[in-house]
Coordinates of C-alpha atoms in Angstrom, one line a residue:
M273 CA 119.1 125.2 121.3
T274 CA 122.2 123.1 121.0
S275 CA 125.5 124.7 120.3
I276 CA 128.4 123.0 118.6
N277 CA 131.8 123.9 120.2
R278 CA 134.4 123.3 117.5
R279 CA 137.7 124.9 116.5
Q280 CA 137.0 128.0 114.5
L281 CA 139.4 128.2 111.5
L282 CA 139.5 131.9 110.7
A283 CA 139.9 132.9 107.1
S284 CA 142.7 135.2 106.2
T285 CA 142.4 138.7 107.5
G286 CA 144.2 140.0 104.5
A287 CA 142.5 141.2 101.4
T288 CA 142.7 138.2 99.2
A289 CA 141.5 138.9 95.7
L290 CA 140.5 136.9 92.7
M291 CA 140.5 138.1 89.1
M292 CA 137.1 137.5 87.4
G293 CA 137.5 137.3 83.6
T294 CA 138.4 140.4 81.6
F295 CA 136.5 142.6 84.0
G296 CA 139.2 142.4 86.6
A297 CA 136.7 142.3 89.4
Q298 CA 137.9 141.4 92.9
R299 CA 136.3 139.6 95.8
A300 CA 137.6 139.9 99.3
F301 CA 137.0 136.7 101.3
A302 CA 135.0 137.1 104.6
A303 CA 137.3 137.2 107.6
E304 CA 134.6 136.1 110.1
P305 CA 132.5 132.9 109.9
I306 CA 128.8 133.4 109.1
K307 CA 126.6 132.8 112.2
T308 CA 124.4 130.0 111.0
A309 CA 121.6 128.0 112.6
G310 CA 120.0 124.7 111.7
I311 CA 116.4 123.8 112.6
Y312 CA 115.4 120.2 112.2
T313 CA 112.1 118.4 113.0
V314 CA 113.8 115.0 113.6
P315 CA 117.0 113.9 115.2
V316 CA 120.2 114.8 113.4
E317 CA 120.9 111.1 113.0
Q318 CA 117.9 110.7 110.7
Q319 CA 119.0 110.1 107.1
W320 CA 117.9 113.3 105.3
V321 CA 118.8 115.7 108.1
S322 CA 122.1 114.0 108.8
R323 CA 123.4 115.0 105.4
I324 CA 122.5 118.7 106.0
H325 CA 124.1 118.5 109.5
K326 CA 127.3 116.9 108.1
A327 CA 127.7 119.6 105.5
A328 CA 127.2 122.3 108.1
L329 CA 129.8 120.7 110.4
T330 CA 132.2 120.5 107.4
A331 CA 131.7 124.2 106.6
Q332 CA 132.2 125.1 110.3
E333 CA 135.5 123.2 110.4
R334 CA 136.6 125.0 107.3
G335 CA 135.9 128.3 109.1
D336 CA 133.1 129.5 106.8
I337 CA 130.3 129.4 109.4
A338 CA 129.7 129.3 113.2
Y339 CA 127.0 126.6 113.5
S340 CA 124.4 125.9 116.1
F341 CA 121.3 123.8 115.7
S342 CA 118.0 122.6 117.2
E343 CA 116.6 119.1 116.6
N344 CA 113.2 117.4 117.2
V345 CA 111.4 120.8 116.7
S346 CA 107.7 120.2 116.1
N347 CA 106.0 121.8 113.2
T348 CA 103.9 123.9 115.5
D349 CA 107.0 125.2 117.2
Y350 CA 109.1 125.8 114.1
A351 CA 108.2 129.4 113.5
R352 CA 109.1 130.3 117.1
V353 CA 112.5 128.7 116.9
M354 CA 113.2 130.4 113.6
R355 CA 112.4 133.8 115.2
E356 CA 114.7 133.0 118.1
Y357 CA 117.6 132.2 115.9
A358 CA 117.0 135.3 113.7
E359 CA 116.8 137.5 116.8
A360 CA 120.1 135.9 118.1
G361 CA 121.9 137.4 115.1
N362 CA 122.2 134.4 112.8
K363 CA 122.7 135.5 109.2
L364 CA 122.0 132.1 107.6
I365 CA 119.3 129.7 108.8
I366 CA 118.9 126.3 107.3
G367 CA 116.3 123.5 107.8
E368 CA 113.2 121.8 106.5
V369 CA 109.8 123.4 106.5
F370 CA 107.7 120.7 104.7
G371 CA 105.1 120.8 107.5
A372 CA 105.3 124.6 108.3
E373 CA 105.6 126.2 104.9
Q374 CA 103.3 129.2 105.4
E375 CA 104.5 130.0 109.0
A376 CA 108.2 129.8 107.9
R377 CA 107.7 132.2 105.0
E378 CA 105.9 134.6 107.3
V379 CA 108.9 134.6 109.7
A380 CA 111.4 135.1 106.8
A381 CA 109.4 138.2 105.7
D382 CA 110.0 139.7 109.1
Y383 CA 113.8 139.3 108.9
P384 CA 114.8 140.5 105.4
D385 CA 118.5 140.7 106.4
V386 CA 118.6 137.0 107.3
A387 CA 119.2 134.4 104.6
F388 CA 116.9 131.4 104.8
L389 CA 117.7 128.1 103.0
M390 CA 114.9 125.7 103.6
G391 CA 114.0 122.2 102.4
S392 CA 110.6 122.7 100.8
S393 CA 108.1 121.0 98.5
F394 CA 107.3 124.4 97.0
K395 CA 109.2 126.9 94.9
E396 CA 110.9 130.2 95.7
D397 CA 108.9 133.4 95.7
A398 CA 110.3 136.5 94.2
A399 CA 108.3 138.6 96.7
L400 CA 110.4 136.9 99.4
P401 CA 113.9 137.5 98.2
N402 CA 115.7 136.1 101.3
F403 CA 114.0 132.7 101.3
A404 CA 115.6 130.1 99.0
V405 CA 114.4 126.5 98.8
F406 CA 116.1 123.1 98.2
D407 CA 115.2 119.5 98.0
N408 CA 117.3 116.3 97.6
Y409 CA 117.0 115.8 93.9
I410 CA 119.1 112.6 94.0
Q411 CA 117.0 110.8 91.3
D412 CA 120.3 110.2 89.4
G413 CA 121.8 108.0 92.2
S414 CA 118.4 106.4 92.9
Y415 CA 118.1 105.4 89.2
L416 CA 121.6 103.8 89.3
S417 CA 120.8 101.9 92.5
G418 CA 117.6 100.6 90.8
I419 CA 119.7 99.1 88.0
I420 CA 121.6 97.1 90.6
A421 CA 118.4 96.0 92.4
G422 CA 116.9 94.9 89.1
A423 CA 119.9 92.7 88.4
M424 CA 119.9 91.2 91.9
T425 CA 116.3 90.3 92.4
K426 CA 115.3 86.7 91.8
S427 CA 111.6 86.9 92.5
A428 CA 111.2 90.1 90.3
N429 CA 109.3 91.4 93.4
I430 CA 110.7 94.5 95.1
G431 CA 109.3 96.1 98.2
M432 CA 109.5 99.9 98.8
V433 CA 108.9 101.6 102.1
G434 CA 108.7 105.4 102.3
G435 CA 107.8 108.0 104.9
F436 CA 105.3 110.3 103.2
P437 CA 104.3 110.4 99.5
I438 CA 105.7 113.9 99.0
P439 CA 107.6 115.0 95.8
E440 CA 111.1 114.5 97.3
V441 CA 110.3 110.9 98.1
N442 CA 108.1 110.1 95.1
R443 CA 110.8 111.2 92.6
L444 CA 113.4 108.9 94.1
M445 CA 111.1 105.9 94.1
H446 CA 110.1 106.5 90.5
A447 CA 113.8 106.8 89.5
F448 CA 114.6 103.6 91.3
M449 CA 111.8 101.8 89.7
A450 CA 112.9 103.0 86.2
G451 CA 116.4 101.8 86.8
A452 CA 115.2 98.3 88.0
R453 CA 113.0 98.0 84.9
E454 CA 116.0 98.7 82.7
M455 CA 117.3 95.3 83.8
N456 CA 113.9 93.5 83.9
P457 CA 110.7 95.2 82.6
E458 CA 108.6 92.6 84.3
I459 CA 109.5 93.5 87.9
T460 CA 106.6 94.3 90.2
F461 CA 106.8 96.7 93.1
Q462 CA 105.0 96.8 96.5
V463 CA 104.8 100.4 97.6
S464 CA 103.8 101.7 101.0
F465 CA 104.2 104.8 103.1
I466 CA 104.3 104.7 106.9
G467 CA 103.2 108.3 107.6
S468 CA 106.3 109.2 109.6
W469 CA 109.8 110.4 109.0
F470 CA 111.2 108.5 111.9
D471 CA 109.5 105.4 113.0
P472 CA 111.8 102.4 112.6
P473 CA 109.5 99.9 114.2
K474 CA 106.6 100.8 111.8
A475 CA 108.9 100.7 108.8
K476 CA 110.3 97.3 109.8
E477 CA 106.8 95.9 110.3
T478 CA 105.7 97.2 106.9
A479 CA 108.8 95.6 105.3
F480 CA 108.1 92.3 107.0
A481 CA 104.6 92.3 105.3
M482 CA 106.2 92.9 101.9
I483 CA 108.7 90.0 102.4
E484 CA 105.7 87.8 103.3
N485 CA 104.2 88.8 100.0
G486 CA 107.2 87.7 98.0
A487 CA 109.7 90.7 97.9
D488 CA 113.3 89.6 97.9
I489 CA 114.8 93.1 97.8
L490 CA 113.7 96.1 99.8
Y491 CA 114.1 99.8 99.0
A492 CA 115.0 101.3 102.4
E493 CA 113.8 104.9 102.1
R494 CA 113.3 104.8 105.9
F495 CA 115.2 103.5 108.9
G496 CA 114.0 100.0 110.0
V497 CA 113.6 98.5 106.5
S498 CA 117.2 97.2 106.3
D499 CA 116.7 95.6 109.8
A500 CA 113.8 93.7 108.4
A501 CA 115.8 92.6 105.4
K502 CA 118.7 91.5 107.6
E503 CA 116.4 89.4 109.9
K504 CA 114.8 87.7 106.9
G505 CA 118.0 87.1 105.0
I506 CA 117.1 89.2 101.9
L507 CA 118.8 92.3 100.3
A508 CA 118.1 96.0 100.6
I509 CA 119.0 99.2 98.8
G510 CA 119.9 102.2 100.8
N511 CA 118.9 105.8 100.4
V512 CA 120.6 109.2 101.2
I513 CA 123.3 107.7 103.5
D514 CA 125.6 104.7 103.2
T515 CA 124.7 102.0 105.6
Q516 CA 126.7 99.2 104.0
G517 CA 129.1 99.1 106.9
D518 CA 126.2 98.5 109.3
Y519 CA 124.5 95.9 107.1
P520 CA 127.4 94.2 105.2
D521 CA 125.4 91.2 104.1
T522 CA 122.2 93.1 103.4
V523 CA 122.7 96.5 101.8
V524 CA 123.9 96.1 98.2
A525 CA 124.0 99.7 97.1
S526 CA 122.8 103.2 98.2
A527 CA 122.1 106.5 96.5
I528 CA 124.0 109.1 98.5
W529 CA 123.0 112.7 99.0
H530 CA 125.8 115.2 99.3
F531 CA 124.4 118.5 100.7
E532 CA 127.8 120.2 100.5
P533 CA 127.3 121.8 97.0
T534 CA 123.9 123.2 98.1
L535 CA 125.2 124.7 101.3
D536 CA 128.5 125.9 99.8
K537 CA 126.6 127.8 97.2
A538 CA 124.4 129.5 99.8
I539 CA 127.5 130.4 101.9
A540 CA 129.2 132.0 98.9
E541 CA 126.1 134.0 98.1
V542 CA 125.8 135.3 101.7
Q543 CA 129.5 136.2 101.8
A544 CA 129.1 138.1 98.5
G545 CA 125.9 139.8 99.8
S546 CA 124.0 138.4 96.8
F547 CA 121.8 135.7 98.4
A548 CA 118.4 135.7 96.7
A549 CA 115.2 133.6 96.3
A550 CA 116.2 130.6 94.2
D551 CA 115.7 126.9 93.8
Y552 CA 118.8 125.2 95.0
G553 CA 117.6 121.8 94.1
V554 CA 119.9 121.6 91.1
Y555 CA 122.9 121.3 93.3
S556 CA 121.7 117.9 94.4
F557 CA 122.1 116.6 90.8
M558 CA 124.9 114.2 90.0
N559 CA 126.5 116.6 87.5
Q560 CA 126.8 119.1 90.4
G561 CA 128.3 116.6 92.8
G562 CA 125.1 116.4 94.8
T563 CA 124.6 112.6 94.5
S564 CA 126.6 109.5 94.0
L565 CA 126.3 105.7 94.2
A566 CA 128.0 104.5 97.3
P567 CA 130.8 101.9 97.0
L568 CA 129.4 98.4 96.9
G569 CA 131.7 97.2 99.7
T570 CA 131.1 93.5 100.4
F571 CA 129.0 93.3 97.3
D572 CA 131.8 94.4 95.0
G573 CA 132.1 91.7 92.3
K574 CA 128.8 90.1 93.2
V575 CA 126.5 92.3 91.1
P576 CA 126.1 90.9 87.5
A577 CA 128.6 92.4 85.1
A578 CA 125.9 93.6 82.7
A579 CA 124.3 95.7 85.4
M580 CA 127.6 97.3 86.4
E581 CA 128.4 98.1 82.8
L582 CA 125.1 99.8 82.5
V583 CA 125.7 101.7 85.7
A584 CA 129.1 102.9 84.4
K585 CA 127.6 103.9 81.0
R586 CA 124.6 105.8 82.5
T587 CA 126.8 107.5 85.1
E588 CA 129.0 109.1 82.4
E589 CA 125.9 109.9 80.3
I590 CA 124.2 111.6 83.3
K591 CA 127.3 113.7 84.0
S592 CA 127.7 114.7 80.4
G593 CA 124.0 115.5 79.9
A594 CA 123.5 112.7 77.3
F595 CA 121.1 110.9 79.5
T596 CA 118.5 112.5 81.8
V597 CA 116.7 110.7 84.6
T598 CA 113.0 111.6 84.6
I599 CA 111.8 113.6 87.5
N600 CA 108.3 112.3 88.4
D601 CA 106.8 113.8 91.6
E602 CA 103.6 111.9 91.4
E603 CA 102.8 109.3 94.2
P604 CA 104.1 105.9 93.1
K605 CA 101.7 103.0 93.3
S606 CA 102.2 99.2 93.7
S607 CA 102.4 97.6 90.3

């Protein structure tokens, strides 16, 4: 296990109270940070996990949690690590159990006083009240990035490289494709999955094959794809994190995942003693602050005006509820 040694900002020890509507209810803020653990199957530098890790560090710096974590935990070892953290007195455990669903839920059942907030392809279970699920429902941002890609492609051929065809990847790809087709209904897509969450060389090789087959923009769901685009002098669209600074001549736009709303909601529930089985996926939506379109950086002013006008229009409509990006969890196909 790896511990993070950072300044602990203690909340006020006084009894701070808030009035809640006409009921006059009061809530005393917790004086001690919540002992929290993160369990990750990949390095914390990996896109998806890095956003969870970043939000946890922010909450720790704020004084809400005391955070430690383990990375590169295999699926077969995941349950053991969960038990170790629960036995060590952690009251909130976060992570991703896509490859260890059953085992993780069995562990949670043995520790009813520990709150588990886990990335999962499945839903919450009322019979397991201390196990909440989340996923990065950033289809709103992906759709907007697709509009930009659709305006920038000249060959009307876009390559898309993903890790595994699971719902959290599939829905982002479908949203991106829908956005691109808003600009050009005739766009074709090459879709491939590399069977790994972290294999940049394989992702890069897959991307090279798509470029050979005519793609002039790549959807970089995995690390390695933007490297291929850079080497071949074509464009890429990022996912989950903003890599524009690393690829200033390559990455046009990125759909960013902000995990802070999800984690902050869980922290508040643990502090209030009301944490329960729930689907926290909604806190990744744009209208909850869970996703955004990254600044265009060096591509500011280079994307056709019509596309940027549509992006602005759709952004406002998504936030107001006037427009809803379709959530499609089915495996996308080349078309």
